[in-house]
Amino acid sequence: MKKKTVLRRKSDGYLRLGLAITGILTALILVGCFWTPYDPNALSSGAPFTPPCLSHLFGTDHFGRDIFSRVLKGGGTTLLVAVSTVAIGGIAGTLIGALTGYFGGIVDEGLMRLNDAMTAFPSILLALVLISLLGYGKSNLILALGLVFIPSFARVSRGAFASCRDKNYIQSARLMGASPGRILLVHILPNTAPVLLPAVTIGFNNAVLAEASMSYLSIGVQPPDASLGYMLSESQGYLASAPWYALCTGGFIVLLILGVGLIGEGLQRRQRESGSRR
Amino acid sequence: MKQALKKLGAFLLTMVIVSFVTFLAFQLIPGDPVTHMLGTSYTPERADALREQLGLKGPLLVRYWDWLRGFVTGAMGTSYSYNLPVSQLVGEKVGNTLALNALTFVLIVALSLPIGLFTVRRHGGAADRCLTVVNQVIMAVPPFFTGILFTWLFSVVLSWLPGKFIEFSEDPVGYWQCLFFPALALALPRIAMTVRMLRSTLLEELHRDYVRTAISRGNDSRAALYRHALKNALPPVVTFLAQTMAEIVASSIVVEQVFSIPGLGRLLLASINSSDWPVVQAIVVLLALWVMLAGTVADLINQRIDPRLRLGGAK
């Protein structure tokens, strides 16, 4: 019965809207991986500085490149970076958090102090330092951002795992002879989802923001890889002659962040609601 | 007082760890700056002399100690690419970044507290629901895009903004005007987050028993909110504001670029691009220091607000 009511609650407006926005954008980006209205790098697929019209939805830039096609390609890069970053940070962070939260002890103490020291650095600053050590480019950016995001995931999942450790159902599982690995994966992990999923949405948004910022500073994704951040920095030179360049590119980033943010907000609201009903 | 000293100790310890990790990271970078600096005039003797001068000789811990001592006394080493003392390069820019961050912080506090209290007093009304939606949207706009929107709107369309940055020494009023829009761009998403945070903690506090007691003793809902609930809702908000400092510092690196403000962020980027590690190292440690100082101050403020925190964090 639970499946049917998954999206039927009154408070799920946020979740529904967020899923809709994210779904549409993801579909567009996925289509953009295989097909775009124009070749994103073709010069003069239209006259330079054509304002948005039916044949060029977002207009064209100073080289006459179709901005819509470029936004789709750039969105693909952003999405790839964000998803891989969250995957690296999320998996490594959850693993560390699970082990330290469940077993505790001196390793736990040590890692948490290290965590505290890491969070003293603003995340973009830390990523900047890592990038300057690793070198520029897409894969290094993913690696740097992924590493930077580990501590926050570790902190969240550590709390969740530690709070489950002494619950009755875990103790009974232990009495029945389940191995620690099985307890962590099968018994605790599913129950941490309400805490971890919002953390994933927040992490995703931070990753999108960080990728866009760093590419804007031209130390992230390097051309010829299309990137929304790099396009924004390019568009700033043409604010007077082609304001739609900045507006459409930035608007796409805003929608991407807004959609996932709404999903996170919806999940948290639902969590609060079921908490107060109990 | 004892608690404050403990906090100071923890602060210094973390600072030492942070600075050591940063120092270590930049020691591991491959490549020899000396070869790069000398270029065609390279001879082994000259390279040796330059290494001595730059403090690149000796064991790691000794070099760290020298660097740390220099950092504390204001001698932060020599820039590879400008051949100037790092302290001079950083000193020229640090004022602009601090002013921008401080103005941002003032804007956040000055705007989010009244708006947050307003939404709580109108809880459930049309204004509250509108603001909640607006909040969600504002949170999704990255500060550097807000910055681009501001430059477009105010300098291209309305031409209110001066085309170039005005130094404080030239025109103090113009200086703050120049910083206002960057600061607002930085502050907006943070204001939205603070309002949301303040709203939810206040609403939670308002359902507590002591608020009901306060009202039954004859306080009106206003007094219960301001005198009783607010005091209990503030500590998490103060902690959040301190964490905000870290985000302001990070985003200001990008926003300085958007508005061409000659601050630490631009110097940092230029130095990363030219592999000028002493400058990068100094800026990173300075910014981390600034962020952690904010966190420590927040803890101390919280102890003033909430006496329970003074007793060693026992809840």
Coordinates of C-alpha atoms in Angstrom, one line a residue:
Chain A
M1 CA 0.0 0.0 0.0
K2 CA 2.9 2.3 0.8
K3 CA 3.9 2.6 -2.9
K4 CA 0.6 4.2 -3.9
T5 CA 0.9 7.0 -1.4
V6 CA 4.4 7.9 -2.2
L7 CA 3.6 11.2 -3.8
R8 CA 0.1 11.7 -2.5
R9 CA 0.7 13.6 0.7
K10 CA -0.5 17.2 0.9
S11 CA 2.9 18.6 1.7
D12 CA 4.6 17.0 -1.3
G13 CA 4.2 20.0 -3.5
Y14 CA 7.9 20.8 -3.1
L15 CA 9.0 17.3 -3.9
R16 CA 6.7 17.0 -6.9
L17 CA 7.8 20.4 -8.4
G18 CA 11.5 19.6 -7.7
L19 CA 11.2 16.2 -9.3
A20 CA 9.5 17.8 -12.3
I21 CA 12.1 20.5 -12.8
T22 CA 15.0 18.1 -12.3
G23 CA 13.4 15.5 -14.5
I24 CA 12.9 17.9 -17.4
L25 CA 16.4 19.3 -17.2
T26 CA 18.0 15.9 -16.9
A27 CA 16.1 14.7 -19.9
L28 CA 17.2 17.7 -21.9
I29 CA 20.8 17.2 -20.9
L30 CA 20.7 13.5 -21.8
V31 CA 19.2 14.3 -25.2
G32 CA 21.9 16.9 -25.5
C33 CA 24.6 14.2 -25.1
F34 CA 23.5 12.7 -28.4
W35 CA 21.7 15.4 -30.3
T36 CA 21.7 19.2 -30.2
P37 CA 19.8 21.5 -32.5
Y38 CA 23.1 22.8 -33.8
D39 CA 26.7 21.8 -33.5
P40 CA 27.6 23.5 -30.2
N41 CA 31.0 24.5 -31.5
A42 CA 30.0 25.4 -35.1
L43 CA 30.8 29.0 -35.7
S44 CA 28.0 31.0 -37.3
S45 CA 25.2 28.5 -37.1
G46 CA 23.3 31.8 -37.0
A47 CA 24.2 35.5 -37.3
P48 CA 26.3 36.6 -34.2
F49 CA 24.2 38.1 -31.4
T50 CA 20.9 36.9 -32.7
P51 CA 18.4 37.5 -29.8
P52 CA 16.3 34.4 -28.7
C53 CA 13.9 33.4 -31.4
L54 CA 12.3 30.2 -32.6
S55 CA 15.3 28.9 -34.5
H56 CA 17.7 29.8 -31.7
L57 CA 15.8 29.4 -28.4
F58 CA 18.5 31.1 -26.3
G59 CA 19.9 33.2 -29.2
T60 CA 23.5 33.1 -30.4
D61 CA 26.8 34.3 -29.0
H62 CA 29.6 36.5 -30.4
F63 CA 30.7 33.8 -32.8
G64 CA 27.2 33.0 -33.9
R65 CA 27.2 29.7 -31.9
D66 CA 23.8 28.5 -30.8
I67 CA 23.6 29.1 -27.1
F68 CA 20.9 26.5 -26.4
S69 CA 23.1 23.7 -27.8
R70 CA 26.0 25.0 -25.9
V71 CA 24.0 25.2 -22.6
L72 CA 22.9 21.6 -23.1
K73 CA 26.5 20.4 -23.6
G74 CA 27.7 22.6 -20.7
G75 CA 24.9 21.3 -18.6
G76 CA 26.1 17.7 -19.4
T77 CA 29.6 18.5 -18.1
T78 CA 28.2 20.2 -15.0
L79 CA 25.9 17.2 -14.4
L80 CA 28.7 14.7 -14.9
V81 CA 31.0 16.6 -12.5
A82 CA 28.3 17.0 -9.9
V83 CA 27.2 13.4 -10.0
S84 CA 30.7 11.9 -9.9
T85 CA 31.7 14.3 -7.1
V86 CA 28.7 13.3 -5.0
A87 CA 29.4 9.6 -5.8
I88 CA 33.0 9.9 -4.7
G89 CA 32.2 12.1 -1.6
G90 CA 29.0 10.2 -0.8
I91 CA 30.4 6.6 -1.0
A92 CA 33.7 7.4 0.7
G93 CA 32.1 9.6 3.3
T94 CA 29.3 7.2 4.1
L95 CA 31.8 4.4 4.4
I96 CA 34.0 6.3 6.8
G97 CA 31.0 7.6 8.7
A98 CA 29.5 4.1 9.0
L99 CA 32.7 2.5 10.3
T100 CA 33.6 5.3 12.8
G101 CA 30.0 5.7 13.9
Y102 CA 29.4 2.0 14.4
F103 CA 32.7 1.0 16.0
G104 CA 33.6 4.3 17.7
G105 CA 36.9 4.2 19.5
I106 CA 40.1 6.1 19.0
V107 CA 40.0 6.0 15.2
D108 CA 36.7 7.7 15.4
E109 CA 38.0 10.5 17.6
G110 CA 41.0 11.0 15.4
L111 CA 39.1 11.2 12.2
M112 CA 36.5 13.5 13.6
R113 CA 39.2 16.0 14.7
L114 CA 40.7 15.8 11.2
N115 CA 37.2 16.5 10.0
D116 CA 36.9 19.5 12.1
A117 CA 40.2 20.9 10.8
M118 CA 39.1 20.2 7.2
T119 CA 35.8 22.1 7.7
A120 CA 37.8 25.2 8.8
F121 CA 38.7 25.6 5.1
P122 CA 35.9 27.0 3.0
S123 CA 35.1 24.3 0.5
I124 CA 35.9 26.2 -2.7
L125 CA 39.2 27.3 -1.1
L126 CA 40.1 23.7 -0.4
A127 CA 39.2 22.7 -3.9
L128 CA 41.3 25.6 -5.3
V129 CA 44.3 24.4 -3.4
L130 CA 43.8 20.8 -4.5
I131 CA 43.3 21.9 -8.1
S132 CA 46.5 23.9 -8.0
L133 CA 48.3 20.8 -6.7
L134 CA 46.7 18.3 -9.2
G135 CA 46.5 20.6 -12.3
Y136 CA 43.4 21.8 -14.2
G137 CA 40.9 19.7 -16.2
K138 CA 37.7 17.8 -15.8
S139 CA 38.9 14.7 -14.1
N140 CA 41.1 16.6 -11.7
L141 CA 38.2 18.8 -10.8
I142 CA 36.1 15.8 -10.1
L143 CA 38.8 14.3 -7.9
A144 CA 39.4 17.6 -6.0
L145 CA 35.7 18.3 -5.4
G146 CA 35.1 14.6 -4.4
L147 CA 37.8 14.7 -1.8
V148 CA 36.5 18.0 -0.5
F149 CA 33.0 16.7 0.0
I150 CA 34.0 13.6 1.9
P151 CA 34.1 15.2 5.4
S152 CA 30.6 16.6 5.3
F153 CA 29.1 13.2 4.2
A154 CA 31.2 11.4 6.8
R155 CA 29.9 13.7 9.5
V156 CA 26.2 13.2 8.6
S157 CA 26.4 9.5 8.2
R158 CA 28.5 9.0 11.3
G159 CA 25.7 10.7 13.3
A160 CA 23.1 8.5 11.7
F161 CA 25.0 5.2 12.2
A162 CA 25.9 6.1 15.7
S163 CA 22.3 6.7 16.7
C164 CA 21.2 3.4 15.2
R165 CA 24.0 1.4 16.9
D166 CA 22.2 0.6 20.1
K167 CA 18.7 0.3 18.9
N168 CA 16.9 -2.9 19.8
Y169 CA 16.5 -4.3 16.3
I170 CA 20.3 -4.0 15.7
Q171 CA 21.0 -5.8 19.0
S172 CA 18.7 -8.6 18.1
A173 CA 20.3 -8.8 14.7
R174 CA 23.6 -9.0 16.4
L175 CA 22.3 -11.8 18.8
M176 CA 21.1 -13.7 15.8
G177 CA 24.7 -13.8 14.6
A178 CA 24.7 -11.3 11.8
S179 CA 28.2 -10.1 10.8
P180 CA 29.0 -6.4 11.3
G181 CA 29.1 -6.0 7.5
R182 CA 25.6 -7.3 7.2
I183 CA 24.3 -5.2 10.0
L184 CA 25.8 -2.1 8.5
L185 CA 24.6 -2.7 5.0
V186 CA 21.3 -4.5 5.4
H187 CA 20.0 -3.3 8.7
I188 CA 21.3 0.2 9.3
L189 CA 22.0 1.7 5.8
P190 CA 18.3 1.7 4.7
N191 CA 17.3 3.4 7.9
T192 CA 19.8 6.2 7.4
A193 CA 18.2 7.2 4.0
P194 CA 16.0 9.9 5.5
V195 CA 19.1 11.6 6.8
L196 CA 21.5 10.8 3.9
L197 CA 19.1 11.7 1.0
P198 CA 18.8 15.4 1.9
A199 CA 22.5 15.4 2.4
V200 CA 23.0 14.1 -1.1
T201 CA 20.8 16.8 -2.6
I202 CA 22.7 19.5 -0.6
G203 CA 26.0 18.0 -1.7
F204 CA 24.8 17.9 -5.3
N205 CA 23.9 21.6 -5.3
N206 CA 27.2 22.5 -3.7
A207 CA 29.0 20.5 -6.4
V208 CA 27.1 22.3 -9.2
L209 CA 27.9 25.6 -7.5
A210 CA 31.5 24.7 -7.0
E211 CA 32.0 23.4 -10.6
A212 CA 30.3 26.5 -12.1
S213 CA 32.4 28.9 -9.8
M214 CA 35.6 27.2 -10.6
S215 CA 35.0 27.0 -14.3
Y216 CA 33.9 30.7 -14.2
L217 CA 37.4 31.4 -12.7
S218 CA 38.8 29.3 -15.6
I219 CA 40.5 26.9 -13.3
G220 CA 37.9 24.2 -13.6
V221 CA 36.8 22.5 -16.8
Q222 CA 39.0 23.8 -19.6
P223 CA 37.8 24.6 -23.2
P224 CA 37.1 22.9 -25.6
D225 CA 35.0 21.1 -22.9
A226 CA 31.8 23.2 -22.7
S227 CA 30.9 24.4 -19.3
L228 CA 28.2 26.6 -17.9
G229 CA 30.6 28.5 -15.6
Y230 CA 33.1 29.2 -18.4
M231 CA 30.2 30.4 -20.7
L232 CA 29.1 32.8 -17.9
S233 CA 32.6 34.3 -17.7
E234 CA 32.6 34.6 -21.5
S235 CA 29.1 36.2 -21.5
Q236 CA 30.2 38.9 -19.0
G237 CA 32.1 40.6 -21.8
Y238 CA 28.9 40.9 -23.9
L239 CA 26.4 42.1 -21.2
A240 CA 25.6 45.2 -23.2
S241 CA 25.2 43.6 -26.6
A242 CA 23.9 40.2 -25.7
P243 CA 22.4 40.1 -22.2
W244 CA 20.5 36.9 -23.1
Y245 CA 23.8 35.0 -23.2
A246 CA 24.4 35.5 -19.4
L247 CA 20.7 35.3 -18.5
C248 CA 20.0 32.0 -20.3
T249 CA 23.2 30.3 -19.1
G250 CA 22.8 31.5 -15.5
G251 CA 19.1 30.7 -15.6
F252 CA 19.8 27.1 -16.5
I253 CA 22.2 26.8 -13.5
V254 CA 19.6 28.4 -11.2
L255 CA 16.9 25.9 -12.4
L256 CA 19.2 23.0 -11.9
I257 CA 20.0 24.0 -8.3
L258 CA 16.4 25.0 -7.6
G259 CA 15.0 21.6 -8.8
V260 CA 17.4 19.5 -6.6
G261 CA 17.0 22.0 -3.7
L262 CA 13.2 21.6 -3.8
I263 CA 13.6 17.8 -3.8
G264 CA 15.8 18.1 -0.7
E265 CA 13.3 20.5 1.0
G266 CA 10.4 18.2 0.2
L267 CA 12.3 15.2 1.7
Q268 CA 13.1 17.1 4.8
R269 CA 9.5 18.3 5.2
R270 CA 8.2 14.8 4.8
Q271 CA 10.7 13.6 7.4
R272 CA 9.5 16.3 9.9
E273 CA 5.9 15.4 9.2
S274 CA 6.2 11.7 9.8
G275 CA 8.3 12.6 12.9
S276 CA 5.6 14.7 14.4
R277 CA 2.8 12.2 13.6
R278 CA 4.5 9.5 15.6
Chain B
M1 CA 36.9 32.6 31.7
K2 CA 38.4 29.1 32.0
Q3 CA 36.1 28.1 29.2
A4 CA 37.3 31.0 27.1
L5 CA 40.9 30.0 27.6
K6 CA 40.1 26.4 26.6
K7 CA 38.5 27.7 23.4
L8 CA 41.6 29.8 22.7
G9 CA 43.7 26.7 23.2
A10 CA 41.6 24.6 20.8
F11 CA 41.7 27.5 18.3
L12 CA 45.5 27.7 18.4
L13 CA 45.9 23.9 18.1
T14 CA 43.6 23.7 15.1
M15 CA 45.4 26.7 13.5
V16 CA 48.7 24.9 13.9
I17 CA 47.3 21.7 12.3
V18 CA 45.7 23.7 9.4
S19 CA 48.9 25.7 8.8
F20 CA 51.1 22.6 8.9
V21 CA 48.8 20.7 6.5
T22 CA 48.8 23.7 4.1
F23 CA 52.6 24.0 4.4
L24 CA 53.1 20.3 3.8
A25 CA 50.8 20.4 0.7
F26 CA 52.9 23.0 -1.0
Q27 CA 56.1 21.2 -0.2
L28 CA 54.9 18.2 -2.1
I29 CA 54.4 20.1 -5.4
P30 CA 56.8 18.9 -8.0
G31 CA 59.0 21.3 -9.7
D32 CA 61.8 23.6 -8.5
P33 CA 60.9 27.3 -8.2
V34 CA 64.6 28.2 -8.2
T35 CA 65.2 26.9 -11.8
H36 CA 62.1 28.7 -12.9
M37 CA 63.1 32.0 -11.3
L38 CA 66.7 32.1 -12.5
G39 CA 65.8 31.1 -16.0
T40 CA 68.8 31.5 -18.3
S41 CA 71.0 32.9 -15.7
Y42 CA 71.1 29.5 -13.8
T43 CA 74.3 28.4 -12.2
P44 CA 74.5 26.0 -9.3
E45 CA 76.0 28.6 -7.1
R46 CA 73.3 31.2 -7.8
A47 CA 70.6 28.5 -7.3
D48 CA 72.1 27.6 -4.0
A49 CA 72.2 31.2 -2.8
L50 CA 68.6 31.8 -3.9
R51 CA 67.4 28.7 -2.1
E52 CA 69.1 29.9 1.0
Q53 CA 67.4 33.3 0.6
L54 CA 63.9 31.8 0.0
G55 CA 64.2 29.4 3.0
L56 CA 64.1 26.3 0.9
K57 CA 67.0 24.6 2.7
G58 CA 67.0 22.5 5.8
P59 CA 64.7 19.8 7.2
L60 CA 61.0 20.1 6.8
L61 CA 60.1 20.8 10.4
V62 CA 62.8 23.5 10.7
R63 CA 61.5 25.2 7.6
Y64 CA 57.9 25.0 8.9
W65 CA 59.0 26.5 12.2
D66 CA 60.8 29.4 10.3
W67 CA 57.8 30.0 8.1
L68 CA 55.3 29.9 11.0
R69 CA 57.5 32.3 13.0
G70 CA 57.8 34.6 10.0
F71 CA 54.0 34.4 9.4
V72 CA 53.2 35.5 13.0
T73 CA 55.6 38.4 12.9
G74 CA 54.4 39.5 9.4
A75 CA 57.4 38.2 7.3
M76 CA 55.6 35.7 5.1
G77 CA 58.5 35.0 2.7
T78 CA 59.1 36.3 -0.8
S79 CA 56.9 36.0 -3.8
Y80 CA 58.4 33.9 -6.6
S81 CA 57.0 35.9 -9.5
Y82 CA 57.0 39.5 -8.2
N83 CA 60.2 39.2 -6.1
L84 CA 58.4 41.3 -3.4
P85 CA 57.7 40.3 0.2
V86 CA 54.5 38.4 0.4
S87 CA 53.3 40.5 3.3
Q88 CA 53.4 43.6 1.1
L89 CA 51.4 42.0 -1.7
V90 CA 48.9 40.6 0.7
G91 CA 48.7 43.8 2.8
E92 CA 47.7 45.8 -0.2
K93 CA 44.7 43.6 -0.9
V94 CA 43.6 42.3 2.5
G95 CA 41.7 45.5 3.4
N96 CA 39.4 45.3 0.4
T97 CA 38.5 41.6 1.1
L98 CA 37.9 42.2 4.8
A99 CA 35.8 45.3 4.1
L100 CA 33.7 43.3 1.5
N101 CA 33.3 40.3 3.9
A102 CA 32.4 42.6 6.9
L103 CA 29.8 44.5 4.9
T104 CA 28.3 41.2 3.7
F105 CA 28.1 40.0 7.2
V106 CA 26.5 43.2 8.4
L107 CA 23.9 43.0 5.6
I108 CA 23.1 39.4 6.5
V109 CA 22.5 40.1 10.2
A110 CA 20.7 43.4 9.6
L111 CA 18.3 41.9 7.1
S112 CA 17.8 38.3 8.2
L113 CA 16.8 39.0 11.8
P114 CA 13.9 41.4 11.1
I115 CA 12.7 39.3 8.1
G116 CA 12.9 36.1 10.2
L117 CA 11.0 37.6 13.1
F118 CA 8.4 39.0 10.6
T119 CA 7.7 35.6 9.1
V120 CA 7.4 34.0 12.5
R121 CA 4.8 36.6 13.7
R122 CA 2.9 36.2 10.4
H123 CA 3.3 32.4 10.6
G124 CA 1.0 30.7 8.2
G125 CA -0.2 33.9 6.5
A126 CA 0.1 34.9 2.9
A127 CA 3.2 37.0 3.5
D128 CA 5.0 34.1 5.3
R129 CA 4.1 31.6 2.5
C130 CA 5.2 34.0 -0.2
L131 CA 8.5 34.6 1.6
T132 CA 9.1 30.9 2.0
V133 CA 8.8 30.4 -1.8
V134 CA 10.9 33.4 -2.5
N135 CA 13.5 32.1 -0.1
Q136 CA 13.7 28.8 -2.0
V137 CA 14.3 30.6 -5.3
I138 CA 16.9 33.0 -3.8
M139 CA 18.8 30.1 -2.3
A140 CA 19.2 28.6 -5.7
V141 CA 20.9 31.6 -7.3
P142 CA 24.7 31.4 -7.1
P143 CA 26.3 34.7 -5.8
F144 CA 28.4 35.2 -8.8
F145 CA 25.4 35.0 -11.1
T146 CA 23.6 37.5 -8.9
G147 CA 26.7 39.6 -9.3
I148 CA 26.5 39.3 -13.1
L149 CA 22.8 40.2 -12.9
F150 CA 23.6 43.2 -10.8
T151 CA 26.3 44.5 -13.1
W152 CA 23.9 44.0 -16.1
L153 CA 21.0 45.7 -14.4
F154 CA 22.8 48.6 -12.5
S155 CA 25.7 49.4 -14.8
V156 CA 24.5 48.4 -18.3
V157 CA 20.8 49.1 -18.1
L158 CA 20.5 51.8 -15.5
S159 CA 24.2 52.9 -15.5
W160 CA 24.3 53.7 -11.8
L161 CA 27.5 52.0 -11.0
P162 CA 30.9 53.5 -11.7
G163 CA 32.8 51.6 -14.4
K164 CA 35.9 51.0 -12.3
F165 CA 36.8 50.2 -8.7
I166 CA 37.3 53.3 -6.4
E167 CA 40.0 53.0 -3.8
F168 CA 39.2 54.0 -0.2
S169 CA 41.9 56.6 -0.1
E170 CA 40.4 58.3 -3.2
D171 CA 36.8 58.5 -2.1
P172 CA 35.5 56.7 1.0
V173 CA 31.9 57.1 0.1
G174 CA 32.4 55.8 -3.4
Y175 CA 34.4 52.9 -2.0
W176 CA 31.5 51.6 0.1
Q177 CA 29.1 52.2 -2.9
C178 CA 31.4 50.0 -5.0
L179 CA 31.3 47.3 -2.3
F180 CA 27.6 47.5 -1.7
F181 CA 26.4 45.4 -4.7
P182 CA 29.1 42.7 -4.4
A183 CA 28.2 42.4 -0.8
L184 CA 24.5 42.2 -1.5
A185 CA 25.1 39.5 -4.1
L186 CA 27.1 37.6 -1.6
A187 CA 24.6 38.1 1.2
L188 CA 21.3 37.3 -0.6
P189 CA 21.4 33.4 -0.6
R190 CA 22.8 33.5 3.0
I191 CA 20.0 35.8 4.1
A192 CA 17.5 33.4 2.7
M193 CA 19.1 30.5 4.5
T194 CA 19.4 32.4 7.8
V195 CA 15.7 33.4 7.6
R196 CA 14.7 29.8 7.0
M197 CA 16.8 28.6 9.9
L198 CA 15.6 31.3 12.3
R199 CA 12.0 30.7 11.3
S200 CA 12.2 26.9 12.0
T201 CA 14.1 27.2 15.3
L202 CA 11.8 29.9 16.5
L203 CA 8.6 28.0 15.6
E204 CA 10.0 25.0 17.4
E205 CA 10.8 27.1 20.5
L206 CA 7.3 28.6 20.5
H207 CA 5.7 25.2 21.0
R208 CA 7.7 24.6 24.2
D209 CA 6.2 24.6 27.7
Y210 CA 8.1 27.6 28.9
V211 CA 6.5 29.8 26.2
R212 CA 3.0 28.6 27.3
T213 CA 4.0 29.4 30.9
A214 CA 5.2 32.9 29.9
I215 CA 1.9 33.6 28.1
S216 CA -0.1 32.3 31.0
R217 CA 1.8 34.7 33.3
G218 CA 0.3 37.5 31.3
N219 CA 2.9 38.2 28.6
D220 CA 1.4 38.9 25.2
S221 CA 2.7 36.8 22.3
R222 CA 5.1 39.6 21.3
A223 CA 6.8 39.6 24.6
A224 CA 6.9 35.8 24.7
L225 CA 8.6 35.8 21.3
Y226 CA 11.2 38.5 21.9
R227 CA 12.0 38.0 25.6
H228 CA 11.7 34.3 25.9
A229 CA 11.8 32.3 22.7
L230 CA 14.3 34.4 20.8
K231 CA 16.9 34.0 23.4
N232 CA 16.7 30.2 23.1
A233 CA 16.5 30.2 19.4
L234 CA 19.6 32.3 18.9
P235 CA 22.5 30.0 19.7
P236 CA 22.1 27.7 16.7
V237 CA 21.6 30.7 14.5
V238 CA 24.8 32.3 15.8
T239 CA 26.7 29.1 15.0
F240 CA 25.1 29.0 11.6
L241 CA 26.2 32.6 11.0
A242 CA 29.8 31.7 11.9
Q243 CA 29.7 28.8 9.4
T244 CA 28.3 31.4 6.9
M245 CA 31.6 33.3 7.3
A246 CA 33.4 30.4 5.6
E247 CA 31.0 30.5 2.7
I248 CA 31.3 34.3 2.4
V249 CA 35.1 34.0 2.2
A250 CA 34.8 31.3 -0.4
S251 CA 32.2 33.0 -2.6
S252 CA 34.0 36.3 -2.3
I253 CA 36.9 34.8 -4.2
V254 CA 34.5 34.4 -7.1
V255 CA 32.5 37.6 -6.6
E256 CA 35.7 39.7 -6.5
Q257 CA 36.4 38.4 -9.9
V258 CA 32.9 39.4 -11.2
F259 CA 33.1 43.0 -9.9
S260 CA 36.9 43.3 -10.5
I261 CA 37.6 44.1 -6.9
P262 CA 41.4 44.1 -6.2
G263 CA 41.2 41.8 -3.2
L264 CA 42.8 38.6 -1.9
G265 CA 40.7 36.4 -4.2
R266 CA 42.1 37.9 -7.4
L267 CA 45.6 37.8 -6.0
L268 CA 45.0 34.1 -5.0
L269 CA 43.9 33.2 -8.6
A270 CA 46.8 35.1 -10.2
S271 CA 49.2 33.4 -7.9
I272 CA 47.8 29.9 -8.6
N273 CA 48.1 30.6 -12.3
S274 CA 51.7 31.7 -12.0
S275 CA 52.6 28.9 -9.4
D276 CA 53.5 31.5 -6.9
W277 CA 53.2 29.2 -3.9
P278 CA 54.4 31.4 -1.0
V279 CA 51.6 33.9 -1.8
V280 CA 49.0 31.1 -2.2
Q281 CA 50.1 29.5 1.1
A282 CA 49.9 32.8 3.0
I283 CA 46.4 33.7 1.6
V284 CA 45.0 30.2 2.3
V285 CA 46.2 30.3 5.9
L286 CA 45.0 33.8 6.4
L287 CA 41.5 33.0 5.1
A288 CA 41.4 29.8 7.3
L289 CA 42.4 31.9 10.3
W290 CA 39.7 34.4 9.6
V291 CA 37.1 31.7 9.3
M292 CA 38.1 29.9 12.5
L293 CA 38.3 33.2 14.3
A294 CA 34.6 33.7 13.4
G295 CA 33.8 30.3 14.7
T296 CA 35.5 30.9 18.0
V297 CA 33.9 34.3 18.5
A298 CA 30.5 32.6 17.8
D299 CA 31.1 30.0 20.5
L300 CA 32.0 32.8 23.0
I301 CA 28.9 34.8 22.1
N302 CA 26.8 31.6 22.6
Q303 CA 28.2 31.2 26.0
R304 CA 27.1 34.7 26.9
I305 CA 23.6 34.1 25.6
D306 CA 23.1 30.6 27.0
P307 CA 24.5 30.0 30.5
R308 CA 24.1 26.2 30.0
L309 CA 26.9 26.2 27.5
R310 CA 29.3 27.8 30.1
L311 CA 29.2 24.6 32.1
G312 CA 31.4 22.6 29.8
G313 CA 28.7 22.0 27.2
A314 CA 26.5 19.9 29.5
K315 CA 22.9 20.0 28.2

